[in-house]
Coordinates of C-alpha atoms and ligand atoms in Angstrom, one line a residue:
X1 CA -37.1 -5.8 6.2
X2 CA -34.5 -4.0 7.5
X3 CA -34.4 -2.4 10.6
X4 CA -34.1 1.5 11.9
X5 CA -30.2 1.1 11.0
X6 CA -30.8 -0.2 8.0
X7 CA -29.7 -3.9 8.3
X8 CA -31.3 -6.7 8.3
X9 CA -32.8 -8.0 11.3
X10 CA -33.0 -11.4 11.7
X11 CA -36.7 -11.3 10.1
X12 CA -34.5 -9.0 7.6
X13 CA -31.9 -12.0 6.6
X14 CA -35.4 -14.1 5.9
X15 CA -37.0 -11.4 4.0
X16 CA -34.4 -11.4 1.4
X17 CA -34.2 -15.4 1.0
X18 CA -37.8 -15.0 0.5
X19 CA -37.5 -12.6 -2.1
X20 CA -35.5 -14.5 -4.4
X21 CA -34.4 -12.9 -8.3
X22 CA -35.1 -14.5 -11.0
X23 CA -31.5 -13.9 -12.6
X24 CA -29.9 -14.0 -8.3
X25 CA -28.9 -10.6 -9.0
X26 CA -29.6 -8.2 -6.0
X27 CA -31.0 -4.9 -7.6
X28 CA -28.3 -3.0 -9.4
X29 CA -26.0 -5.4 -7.4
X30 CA -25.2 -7.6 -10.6
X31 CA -23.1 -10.9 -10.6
X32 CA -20.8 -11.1 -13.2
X33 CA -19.3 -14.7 -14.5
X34 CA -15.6 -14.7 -16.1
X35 CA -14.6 -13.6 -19.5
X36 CA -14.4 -16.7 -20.2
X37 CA -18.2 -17.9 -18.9
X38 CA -19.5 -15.0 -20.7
X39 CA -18.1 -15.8 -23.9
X40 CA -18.1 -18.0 -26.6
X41 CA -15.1 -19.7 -27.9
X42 CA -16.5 -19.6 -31.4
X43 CA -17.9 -16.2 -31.7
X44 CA -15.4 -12.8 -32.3
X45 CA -16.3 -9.1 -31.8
X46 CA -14.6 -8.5 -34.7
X47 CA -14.6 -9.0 -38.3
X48 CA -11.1 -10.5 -39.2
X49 CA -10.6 -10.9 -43.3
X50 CA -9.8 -14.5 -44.1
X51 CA -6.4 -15.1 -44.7
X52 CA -5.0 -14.8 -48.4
X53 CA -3.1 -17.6 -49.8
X54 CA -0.1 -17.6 -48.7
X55 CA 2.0 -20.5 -47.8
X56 CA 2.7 -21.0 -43.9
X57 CA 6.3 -20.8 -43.4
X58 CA 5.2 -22.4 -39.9
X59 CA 6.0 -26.1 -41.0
X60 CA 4.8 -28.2 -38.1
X61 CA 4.8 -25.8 -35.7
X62 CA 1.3 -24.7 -36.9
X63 CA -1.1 -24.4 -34.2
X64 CA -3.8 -27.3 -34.5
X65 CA -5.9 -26.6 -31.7
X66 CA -8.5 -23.5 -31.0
X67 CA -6.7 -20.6 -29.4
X68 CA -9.7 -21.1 -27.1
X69 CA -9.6 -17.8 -26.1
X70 CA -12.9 -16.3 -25.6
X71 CA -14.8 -14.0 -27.8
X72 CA -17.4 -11.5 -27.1
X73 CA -19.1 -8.2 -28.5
X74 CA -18.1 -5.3 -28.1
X75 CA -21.2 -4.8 -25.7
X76 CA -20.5 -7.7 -24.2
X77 CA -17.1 -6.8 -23.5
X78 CA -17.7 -3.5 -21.9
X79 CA -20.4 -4.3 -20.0
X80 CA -18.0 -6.9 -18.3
X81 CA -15.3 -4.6 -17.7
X82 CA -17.5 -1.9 -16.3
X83 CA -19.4 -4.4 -13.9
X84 CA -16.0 -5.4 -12.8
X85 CA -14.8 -2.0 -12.4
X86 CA -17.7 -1.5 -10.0
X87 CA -17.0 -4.0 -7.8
X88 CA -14.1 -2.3 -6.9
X89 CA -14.3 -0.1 -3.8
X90 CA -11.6 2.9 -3.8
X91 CA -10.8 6.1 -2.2
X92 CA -13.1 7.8 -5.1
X93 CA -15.8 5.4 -3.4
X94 CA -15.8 6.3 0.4
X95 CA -13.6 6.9 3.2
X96 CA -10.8 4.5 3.0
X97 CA -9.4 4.1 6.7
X98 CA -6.1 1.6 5.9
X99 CA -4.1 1.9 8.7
X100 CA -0.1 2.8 7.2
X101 CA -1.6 2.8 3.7
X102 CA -2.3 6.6 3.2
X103 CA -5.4 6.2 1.0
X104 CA -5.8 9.5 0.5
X105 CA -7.6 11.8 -2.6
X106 CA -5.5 11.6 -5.4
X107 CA -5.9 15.2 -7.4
X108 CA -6.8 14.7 -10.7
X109 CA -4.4 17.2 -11.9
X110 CA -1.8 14.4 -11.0
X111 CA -2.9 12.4 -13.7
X112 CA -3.6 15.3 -16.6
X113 CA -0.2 16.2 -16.7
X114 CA 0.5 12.4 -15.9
X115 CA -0.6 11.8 -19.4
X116 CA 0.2 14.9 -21.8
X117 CA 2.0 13.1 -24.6
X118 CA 5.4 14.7 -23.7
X119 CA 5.5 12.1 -21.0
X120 CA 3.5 9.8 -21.3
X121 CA 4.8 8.8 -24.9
X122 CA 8.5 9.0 -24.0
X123 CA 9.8 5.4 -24.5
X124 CA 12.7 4.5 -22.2
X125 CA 14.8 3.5 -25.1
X126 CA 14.9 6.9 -26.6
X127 CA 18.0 8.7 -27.5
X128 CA 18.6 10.6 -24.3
X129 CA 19.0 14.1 -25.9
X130 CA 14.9 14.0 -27.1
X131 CA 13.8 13.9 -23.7
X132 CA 15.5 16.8 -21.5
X133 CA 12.6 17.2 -20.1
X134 CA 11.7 14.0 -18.8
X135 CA 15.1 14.4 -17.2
X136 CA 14.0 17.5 -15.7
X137 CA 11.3 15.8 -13.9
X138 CA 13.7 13.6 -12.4
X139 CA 15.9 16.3 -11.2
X140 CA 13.5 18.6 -9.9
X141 CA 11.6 16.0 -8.1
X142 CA 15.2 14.3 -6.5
X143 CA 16.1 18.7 -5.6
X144 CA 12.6 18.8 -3.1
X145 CA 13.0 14.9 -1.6
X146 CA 16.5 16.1 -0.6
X147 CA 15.3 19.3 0.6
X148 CA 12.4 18.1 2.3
X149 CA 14.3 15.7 4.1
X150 CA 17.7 17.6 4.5
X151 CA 19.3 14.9 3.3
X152 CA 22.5 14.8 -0.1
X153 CA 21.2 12.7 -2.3
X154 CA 18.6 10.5 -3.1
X155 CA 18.5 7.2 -5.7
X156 CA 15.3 7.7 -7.7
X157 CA 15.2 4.4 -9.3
X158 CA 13.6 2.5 -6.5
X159 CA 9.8 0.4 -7.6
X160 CA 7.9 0.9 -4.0
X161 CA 8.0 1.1 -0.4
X162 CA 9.9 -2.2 -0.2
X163 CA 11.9 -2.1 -2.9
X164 CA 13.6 0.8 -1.3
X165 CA 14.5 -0.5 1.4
X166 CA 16.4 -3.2 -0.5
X167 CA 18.3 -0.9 -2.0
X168 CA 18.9 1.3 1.2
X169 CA 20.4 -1.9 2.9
X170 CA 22.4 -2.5 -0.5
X171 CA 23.5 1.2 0.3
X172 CA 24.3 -0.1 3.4
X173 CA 25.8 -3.6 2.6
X174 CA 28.3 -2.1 0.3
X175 CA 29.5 1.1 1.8
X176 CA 30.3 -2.0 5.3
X177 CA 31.7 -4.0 2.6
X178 CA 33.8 -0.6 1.6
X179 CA 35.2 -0.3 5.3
X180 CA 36.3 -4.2 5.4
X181 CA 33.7 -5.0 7.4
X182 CA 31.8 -7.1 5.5
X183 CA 32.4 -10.5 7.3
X184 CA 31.6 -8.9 11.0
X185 CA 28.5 -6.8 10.6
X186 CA 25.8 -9.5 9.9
X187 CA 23.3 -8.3 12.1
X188 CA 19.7 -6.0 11.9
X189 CA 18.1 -4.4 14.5
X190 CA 14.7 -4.2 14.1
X191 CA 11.8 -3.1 16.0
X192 CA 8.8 -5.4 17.0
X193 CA 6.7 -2.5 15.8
X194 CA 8.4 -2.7 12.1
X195 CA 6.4 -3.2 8.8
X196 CA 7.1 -6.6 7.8
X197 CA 9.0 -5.5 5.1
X198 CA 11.9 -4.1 7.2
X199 CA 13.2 -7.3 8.7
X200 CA 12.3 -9.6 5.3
X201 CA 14.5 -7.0 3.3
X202 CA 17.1 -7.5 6.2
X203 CA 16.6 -11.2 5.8
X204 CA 16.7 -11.3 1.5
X205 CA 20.5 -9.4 1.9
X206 CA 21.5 -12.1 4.4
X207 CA 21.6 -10.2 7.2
X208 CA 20.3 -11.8 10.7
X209 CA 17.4 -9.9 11.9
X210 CA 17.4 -9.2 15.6
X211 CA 14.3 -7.7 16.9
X212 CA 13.9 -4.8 19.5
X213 CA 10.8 -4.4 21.8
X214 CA 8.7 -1.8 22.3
X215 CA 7.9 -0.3 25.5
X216 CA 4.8 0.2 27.0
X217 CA 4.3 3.6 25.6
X218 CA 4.6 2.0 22.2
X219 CA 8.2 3.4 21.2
X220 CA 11.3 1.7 20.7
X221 CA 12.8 0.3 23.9
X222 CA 16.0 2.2 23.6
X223 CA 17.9 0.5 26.5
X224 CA 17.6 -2.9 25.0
X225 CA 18.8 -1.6 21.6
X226 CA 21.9 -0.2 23.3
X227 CA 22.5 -3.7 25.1
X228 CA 22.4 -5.1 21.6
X229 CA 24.4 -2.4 19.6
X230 CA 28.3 -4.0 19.0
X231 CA 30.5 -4.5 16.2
X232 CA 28.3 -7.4 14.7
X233 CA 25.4 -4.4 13.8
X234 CA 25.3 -3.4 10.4
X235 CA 21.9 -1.0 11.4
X236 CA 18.9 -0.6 12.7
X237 CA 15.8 -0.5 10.5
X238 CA 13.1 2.2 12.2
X239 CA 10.0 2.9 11.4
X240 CA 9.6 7.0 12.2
X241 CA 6.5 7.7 12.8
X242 CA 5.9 3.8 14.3
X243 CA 3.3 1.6 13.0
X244 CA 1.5 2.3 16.2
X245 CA 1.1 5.8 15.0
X246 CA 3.3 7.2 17.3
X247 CA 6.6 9.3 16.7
X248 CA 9.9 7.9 18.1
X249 CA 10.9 10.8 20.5
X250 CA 14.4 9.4 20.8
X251 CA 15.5 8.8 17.6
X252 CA 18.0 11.7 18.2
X253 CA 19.9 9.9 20.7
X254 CA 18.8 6.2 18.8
X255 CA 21.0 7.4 15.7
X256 CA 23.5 8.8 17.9
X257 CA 24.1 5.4 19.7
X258 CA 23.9 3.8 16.5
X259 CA 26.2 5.6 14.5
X260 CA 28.6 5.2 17.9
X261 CA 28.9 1.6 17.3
X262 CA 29.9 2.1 13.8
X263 CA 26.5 1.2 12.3
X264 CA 24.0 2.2 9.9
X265 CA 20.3 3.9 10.9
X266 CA 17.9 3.3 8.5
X267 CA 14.8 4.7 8.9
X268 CA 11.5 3.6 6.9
X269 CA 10.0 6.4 5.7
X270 CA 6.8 5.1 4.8
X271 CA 5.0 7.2 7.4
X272 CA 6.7 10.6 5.6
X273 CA 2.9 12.3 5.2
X274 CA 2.9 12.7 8.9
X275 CA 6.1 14.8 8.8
X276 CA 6.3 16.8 5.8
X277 CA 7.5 20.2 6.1
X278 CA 7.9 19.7 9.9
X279 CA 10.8 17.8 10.5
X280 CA 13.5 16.7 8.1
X281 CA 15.0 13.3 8.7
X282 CA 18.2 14.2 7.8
X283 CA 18.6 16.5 11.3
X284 CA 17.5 13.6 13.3
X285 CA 20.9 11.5 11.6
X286 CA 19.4 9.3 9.3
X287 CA 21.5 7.6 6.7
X288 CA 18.8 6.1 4.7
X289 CA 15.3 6.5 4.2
X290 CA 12.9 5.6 1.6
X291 CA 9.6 7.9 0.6
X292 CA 6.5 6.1 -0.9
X293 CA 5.9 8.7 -3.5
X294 CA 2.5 6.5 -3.8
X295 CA 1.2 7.7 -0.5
X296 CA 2.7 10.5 0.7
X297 CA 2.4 12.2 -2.6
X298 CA -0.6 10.7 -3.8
X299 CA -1.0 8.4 -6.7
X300 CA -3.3 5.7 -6.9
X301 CA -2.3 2.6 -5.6
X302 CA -3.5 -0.7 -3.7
X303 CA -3.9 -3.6 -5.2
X304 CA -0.4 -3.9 -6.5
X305 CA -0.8 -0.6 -8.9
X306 CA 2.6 1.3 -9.3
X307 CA 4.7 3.0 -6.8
X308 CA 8.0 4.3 -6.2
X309 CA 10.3 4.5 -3.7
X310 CA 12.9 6.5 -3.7
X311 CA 15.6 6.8 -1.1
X312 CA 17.2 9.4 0.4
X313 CA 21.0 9.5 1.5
X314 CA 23.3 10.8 3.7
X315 CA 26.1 11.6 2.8
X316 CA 27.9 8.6 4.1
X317 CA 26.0 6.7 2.2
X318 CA 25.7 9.1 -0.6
X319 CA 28.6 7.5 -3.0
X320 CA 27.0 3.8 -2.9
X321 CA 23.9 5.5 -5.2
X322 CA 22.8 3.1 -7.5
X323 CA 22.8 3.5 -11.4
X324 CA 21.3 5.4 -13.2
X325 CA 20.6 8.7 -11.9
X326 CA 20.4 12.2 -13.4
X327 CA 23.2 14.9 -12.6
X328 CA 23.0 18.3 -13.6
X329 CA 20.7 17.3 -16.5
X330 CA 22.7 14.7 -17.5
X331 CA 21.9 11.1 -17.6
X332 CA 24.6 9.0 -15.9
X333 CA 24.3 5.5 -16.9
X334 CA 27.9 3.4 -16.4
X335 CA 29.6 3.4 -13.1
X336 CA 32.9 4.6 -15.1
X337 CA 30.7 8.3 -15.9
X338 CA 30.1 8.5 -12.5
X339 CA 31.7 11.4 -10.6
X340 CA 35.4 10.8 -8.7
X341 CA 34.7 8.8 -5.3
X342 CA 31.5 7.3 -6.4
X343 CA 31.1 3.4 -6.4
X344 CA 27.3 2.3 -7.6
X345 CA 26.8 -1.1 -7.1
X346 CA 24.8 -1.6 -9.7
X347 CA 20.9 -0.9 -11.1
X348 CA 17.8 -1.3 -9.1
X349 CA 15.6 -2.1 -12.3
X350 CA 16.4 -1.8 -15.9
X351 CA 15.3 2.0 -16.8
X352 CA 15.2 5.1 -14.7
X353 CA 11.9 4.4 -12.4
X354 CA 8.4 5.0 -12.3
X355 CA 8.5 7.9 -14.6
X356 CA 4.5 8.2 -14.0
X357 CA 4.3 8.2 -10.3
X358 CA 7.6 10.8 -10.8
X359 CA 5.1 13.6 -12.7
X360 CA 2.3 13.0 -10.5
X361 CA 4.6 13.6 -7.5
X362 CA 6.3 16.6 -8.8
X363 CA 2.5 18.5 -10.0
X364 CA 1.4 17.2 -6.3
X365 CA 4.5 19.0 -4.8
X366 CA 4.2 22.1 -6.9
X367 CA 0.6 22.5 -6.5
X368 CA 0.7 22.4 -2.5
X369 CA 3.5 24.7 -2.6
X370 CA 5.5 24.2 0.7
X371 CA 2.7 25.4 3.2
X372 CA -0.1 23.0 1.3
X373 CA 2.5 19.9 1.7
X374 CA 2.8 21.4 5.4
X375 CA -0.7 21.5 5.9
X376 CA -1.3 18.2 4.7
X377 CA 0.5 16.6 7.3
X378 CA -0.9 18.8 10.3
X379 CA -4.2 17.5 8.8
X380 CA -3.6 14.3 8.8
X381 CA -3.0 14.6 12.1
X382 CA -5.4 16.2 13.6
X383 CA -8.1 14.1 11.4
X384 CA -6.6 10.9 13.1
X385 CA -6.2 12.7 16.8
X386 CA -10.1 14.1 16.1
X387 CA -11.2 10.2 15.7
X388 CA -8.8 8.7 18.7
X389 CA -10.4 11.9 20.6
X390 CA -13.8 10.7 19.5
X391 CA -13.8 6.8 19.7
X392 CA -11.6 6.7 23.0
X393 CA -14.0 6.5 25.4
X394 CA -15.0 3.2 24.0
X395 CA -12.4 1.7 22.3
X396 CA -9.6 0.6 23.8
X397 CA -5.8 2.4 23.1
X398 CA -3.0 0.5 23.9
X399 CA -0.5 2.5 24.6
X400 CA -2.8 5.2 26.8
X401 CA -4.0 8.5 26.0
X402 CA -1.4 10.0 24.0
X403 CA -1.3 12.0 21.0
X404 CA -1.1 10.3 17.5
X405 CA 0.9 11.1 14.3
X406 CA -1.5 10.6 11.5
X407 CA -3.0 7.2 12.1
X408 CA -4.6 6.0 15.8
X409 CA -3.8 2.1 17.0
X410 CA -7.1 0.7 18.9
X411 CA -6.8 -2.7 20.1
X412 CA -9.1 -5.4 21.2
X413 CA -9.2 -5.1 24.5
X414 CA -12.6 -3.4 24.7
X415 CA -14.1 -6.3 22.9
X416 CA -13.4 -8.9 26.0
X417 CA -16.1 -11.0 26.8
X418 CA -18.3 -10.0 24.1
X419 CA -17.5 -12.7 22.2
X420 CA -17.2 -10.5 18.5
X421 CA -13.6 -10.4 17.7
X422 CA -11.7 -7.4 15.5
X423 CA -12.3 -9.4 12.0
X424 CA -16.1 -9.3 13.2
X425 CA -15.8 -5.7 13.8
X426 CA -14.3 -4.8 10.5
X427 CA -16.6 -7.0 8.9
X428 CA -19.3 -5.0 10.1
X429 CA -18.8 -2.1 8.7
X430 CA -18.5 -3.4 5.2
X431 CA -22.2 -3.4 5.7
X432 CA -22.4 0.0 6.6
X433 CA -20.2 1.0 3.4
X434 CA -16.5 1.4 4.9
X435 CA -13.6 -0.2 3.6
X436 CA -12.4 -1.7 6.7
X437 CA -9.6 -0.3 8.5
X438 CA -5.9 -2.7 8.8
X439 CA -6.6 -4.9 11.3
X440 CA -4.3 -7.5 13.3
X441 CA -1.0 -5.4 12.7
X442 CA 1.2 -4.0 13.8
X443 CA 1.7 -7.0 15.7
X444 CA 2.7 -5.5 19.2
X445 CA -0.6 -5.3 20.0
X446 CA -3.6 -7.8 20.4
X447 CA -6.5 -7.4 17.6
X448 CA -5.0 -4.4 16.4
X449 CA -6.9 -2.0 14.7
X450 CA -5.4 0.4 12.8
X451 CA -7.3 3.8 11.7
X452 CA -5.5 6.1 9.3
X453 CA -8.3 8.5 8.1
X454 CA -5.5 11.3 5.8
X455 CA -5.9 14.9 5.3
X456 CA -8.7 14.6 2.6
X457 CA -11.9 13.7 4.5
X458 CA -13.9 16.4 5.7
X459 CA -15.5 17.1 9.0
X460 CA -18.7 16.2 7.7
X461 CA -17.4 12.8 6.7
X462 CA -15.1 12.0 9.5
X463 CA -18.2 12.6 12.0
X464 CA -20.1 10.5 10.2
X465 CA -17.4 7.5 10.4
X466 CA -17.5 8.4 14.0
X467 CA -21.0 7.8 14.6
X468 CA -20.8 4.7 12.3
X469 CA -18.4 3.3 14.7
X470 CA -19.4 4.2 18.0
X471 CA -22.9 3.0 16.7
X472 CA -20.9 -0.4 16.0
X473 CA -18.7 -0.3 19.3
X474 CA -21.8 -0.1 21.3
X475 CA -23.8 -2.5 19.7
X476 CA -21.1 -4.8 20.4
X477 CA -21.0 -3.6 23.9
X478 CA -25.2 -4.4 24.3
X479 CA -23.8 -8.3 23.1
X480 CA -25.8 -7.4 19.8
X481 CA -23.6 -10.8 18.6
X482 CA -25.8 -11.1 15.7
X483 CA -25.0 -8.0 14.3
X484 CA -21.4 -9.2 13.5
X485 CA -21.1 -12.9 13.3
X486 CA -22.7 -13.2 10.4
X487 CA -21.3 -9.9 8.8
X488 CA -20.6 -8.9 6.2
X489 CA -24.8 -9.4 5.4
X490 CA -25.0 -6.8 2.4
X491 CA -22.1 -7.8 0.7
X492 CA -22.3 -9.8 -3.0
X493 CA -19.7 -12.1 -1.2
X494 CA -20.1 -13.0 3.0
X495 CA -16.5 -14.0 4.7
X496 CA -14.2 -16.0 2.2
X497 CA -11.7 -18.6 3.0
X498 CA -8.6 -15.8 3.0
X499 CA -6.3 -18.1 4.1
X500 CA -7.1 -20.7 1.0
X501 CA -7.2 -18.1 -1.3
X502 CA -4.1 -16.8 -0.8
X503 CA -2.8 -20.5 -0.3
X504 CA -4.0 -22.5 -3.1
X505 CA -4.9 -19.6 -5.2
X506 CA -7.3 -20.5 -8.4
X507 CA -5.5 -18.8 -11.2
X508 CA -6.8 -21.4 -14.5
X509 CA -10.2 -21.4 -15.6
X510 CA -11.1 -24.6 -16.5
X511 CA -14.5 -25.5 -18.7
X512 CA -16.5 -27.7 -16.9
X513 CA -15.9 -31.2 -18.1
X514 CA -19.1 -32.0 -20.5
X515 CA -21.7 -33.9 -18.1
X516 CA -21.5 -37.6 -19.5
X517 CA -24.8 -38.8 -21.4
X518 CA -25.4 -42.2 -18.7
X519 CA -24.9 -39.8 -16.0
X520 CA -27.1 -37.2 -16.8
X521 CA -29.6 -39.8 -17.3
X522 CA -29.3 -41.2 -13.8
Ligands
LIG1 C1 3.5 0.8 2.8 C2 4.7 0.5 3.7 C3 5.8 -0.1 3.3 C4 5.9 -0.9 1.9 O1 5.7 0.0 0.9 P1 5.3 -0.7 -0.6 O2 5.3 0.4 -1.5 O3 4.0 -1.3 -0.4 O4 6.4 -1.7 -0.9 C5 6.9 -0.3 4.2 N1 6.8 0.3 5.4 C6 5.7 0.9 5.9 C7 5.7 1.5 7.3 C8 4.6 1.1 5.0 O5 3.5 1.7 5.5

């Protein structure tokens, strides 16, 4: 029984506990046990010959136990696999609003040339002269990060967003280490508005992380980071645009006062898609910046699936490039083949980098052209400035009516006194099929909420996300409480214990111990 907006009412709820399945399954909504519940440890999908007789060179160290690995049909199997596929919900499942995570479309033509065999069958151990063209790939994708950002150089090898960093701030470490300096410049600035990466990869180097506020307007207080500028700074970590959305107007006169003081400016780059082909970092002094080729140029990810994060350098930095990178099609792999006044300080991971994300990157690049990879971002921007436009009027924005870069900050401050809280809010529209959006960061703000909508949703389907929440926003206004405490209702799972999950996470299956005969008789 579900009401004009299609959830349940609170006759609705008892409709569907008085409608119980025979297997629990809801509809097409079908549970789905483990691998391990589903099979049979004494049962194989396939037919293995017996052994021949041959004598075990094993001696004792013969295994004398099962395996007790599972074993199903091949039915069985795929029917598992798929179900569990489907309980995944993606950008190729609905609008995906994760605030600073750019879940955008991810062309499809990515991921054909992704896998033609020339690629996606070079092995990293293969003699260097079969695979020119892999090496190719890596130069011509390193050629448009430079020029894109107007930076020299640019270390390739980097495994994601974070990971980039790291090696940025080893940039950074060594070329202070280069001047003498090592032993004075011990501290960070960073933002209150940073990603929580930027002051943990400060931390993991052994730096001390100072933090900077944010003003009211929701940029970087640049007085207070003057006052705390000195010769103890090694940099400042920035996040350009913010994670408030917003783009840090001063950052000219931010890198000036940095570089003044004998420090470095790192700027996270996360944000790039906002930017591209409208500003390039390198103008605005940057000495360091990592791109997430996983966002900005689109490749699935989430999850923990692959990125890459290269960095770009200035040419301050440029000579501290980590090993191995590719120069004028030639693989340079020892610090001693590197050219005169370079000093690597070493290897970021053991091969050349995400060779995968590198292809999808590149065909994304070359298919946008330079006014497509434009466009993007002007698109992105608008889409998010068309729902802070849209949604203002009930939602509260914490830093005032400004324009956003491509993701809009709401807070919780419209939600006083209801009594329904952000994680209520976002909970809610699992029930009306949206992936929430990121909610309680950036920190600088109370119940944040954090909408970033990309270039790829239409009209159609932003407009309808805008009804969806202002539908939500002012049932929540009327003190329809019901509505949210309870949600998500339509979910296979309601709210889980996120914090015990991710603190005494279950990672064993165990079989249930066999129930005792006396007991099962009492
Ligand atoms: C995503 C993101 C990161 C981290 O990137 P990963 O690839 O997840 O390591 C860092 N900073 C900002 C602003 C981000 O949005």
């Amino acid at each position: 029984m579900l009401n004009r907006q299609g959830r349940p009412s609170a006759a609705g709820e008892a409709a569907v506990a008085d409608h119980p399945t025979f297997t629990g399954n809801r509809a097409l909504m079908i549970e789905e046990p483990l691998l391990f519940e589903v099979g049979r440890l004494d049962t194989t999908g396939v037919d293995v010959e017996a052994p021949g007789d041959v004598p075990s060179r094993l001696g004792d160290l013969e295994r004398s136990d099962p395996i007790g690995l599972p074993g199903l049909s091949e039915p069985e199997t795929m029917r598992h696999y798929v179900r569990l596929s489907q309980k995944n919900f993606g950008i190729d499942s609905g609008l995906f609003p994760l605030g600073s995570c750019t879940m955008k479309h991810n062309p499809r033509l990515n991921e054909k040339v992704a896998r033609m065999a020339g690629f996606a069958d070079a092995h990293p151990l293969q003699p260097v002269s079969t695979v020119p063209g892999a090496l190719a790939v890596i130069e011509r994708l390193a050629h448009y990060l430079k020029e894109l950002t107007g930076m020299p150089a640019v270390a390739m090898t980097p495994k994601a967003g974070a990971h980039g960093e790291l090696c940025g701030m080893m940039a950074i470490k060594n070329a202070i280490a280069a001047r003498g300096e090592g032993a004075v410049r011990t501290v960070v600035l960073v933002p209150d508005s940073a990603h929580g990466t930027n002051p943990a990869t400060a931390a993991l180097l052994g730096f001390s992380v100072q933090s900077i506020p944010v003003r009211p307007d929701g940029t970087v207080d640049v007085a207070t980071m003057r006052q705390a500028l000195g010769p103890q700074v090694a940099a400042i970590m920035l996040t350009n645009p913010n994670t408030c959305g917003l783009f840090e107007r001063d950052i000219v006169e931010i890198a000036e006062a940095v570089h003044a003081a004998g420090a470095y400016f790192y700027c996270d780059g996360a944000n790039f898609n906002a930017i591209v082909g409208k500003v390039r970092p390198g103008d605005l002094g940057v000495d360091a910046m990592h791109i997430n080729l996983h966002k900005t140029f689109s490749t699935p990810h989430g999850g923990g699936g692959p990125g890459a994060g290269p960095v770009v350098l200035s040419a301050r930095l440029a000579p501290h490039v980590p090993l191995p990178f590719v120069l004028a099609d030639r693989l340079i792999e020892q610090a001693a083949d590197a050219p005169e006044g370079a000093t690597p300080f070493g290897r970021m991971c053991a091969f050349q980098g995400q060779m995968g994300m590198f292809t999808r990157a590149l065909t994304y690049m070359l298919s946008h052209g330079a006014d497509g990879m434009r466009q993007a971002s002007e698109d992105a921007v608008l889409s998010a400035n068309y729902i802070r436009a849209s949604l203002g009027d009930l939602m509260s924005l914490p830093f005032g009516d400004q324009p956003c870069m491509h993701e809009v900050l709401f807070d919780d401050a419209w939600l006083k006194d209801t009594g329904i809280t952000t994680l209520d809010f976002a909970k809610a529209m699992i029930d009306e099929g949206y992936h929430p959006m990121t909610v309680y960061f950036p920190l600088v703000v109370h119940g944040a909420m954090l909408i970033e909508p990309t270039e790829s949703e239409s009209k159609a389907s932003l407009d309808l996300f805008v009804m969806t929440l202002r539908d939500l926003a002012l049932a929540a206004k009327r003190g329809d409480t019901e509505r949210f405490a309870g949600a998500p209702y339509h979910a296979p799972r309601r709210r889980l214990d996120e914090t015990r999950a991710a603190r005494q996470p279950v990672l064993r299956w165990r079989a249930p111990e066999p129930v005792r005969e006396q007991e099962a008789a009492e």
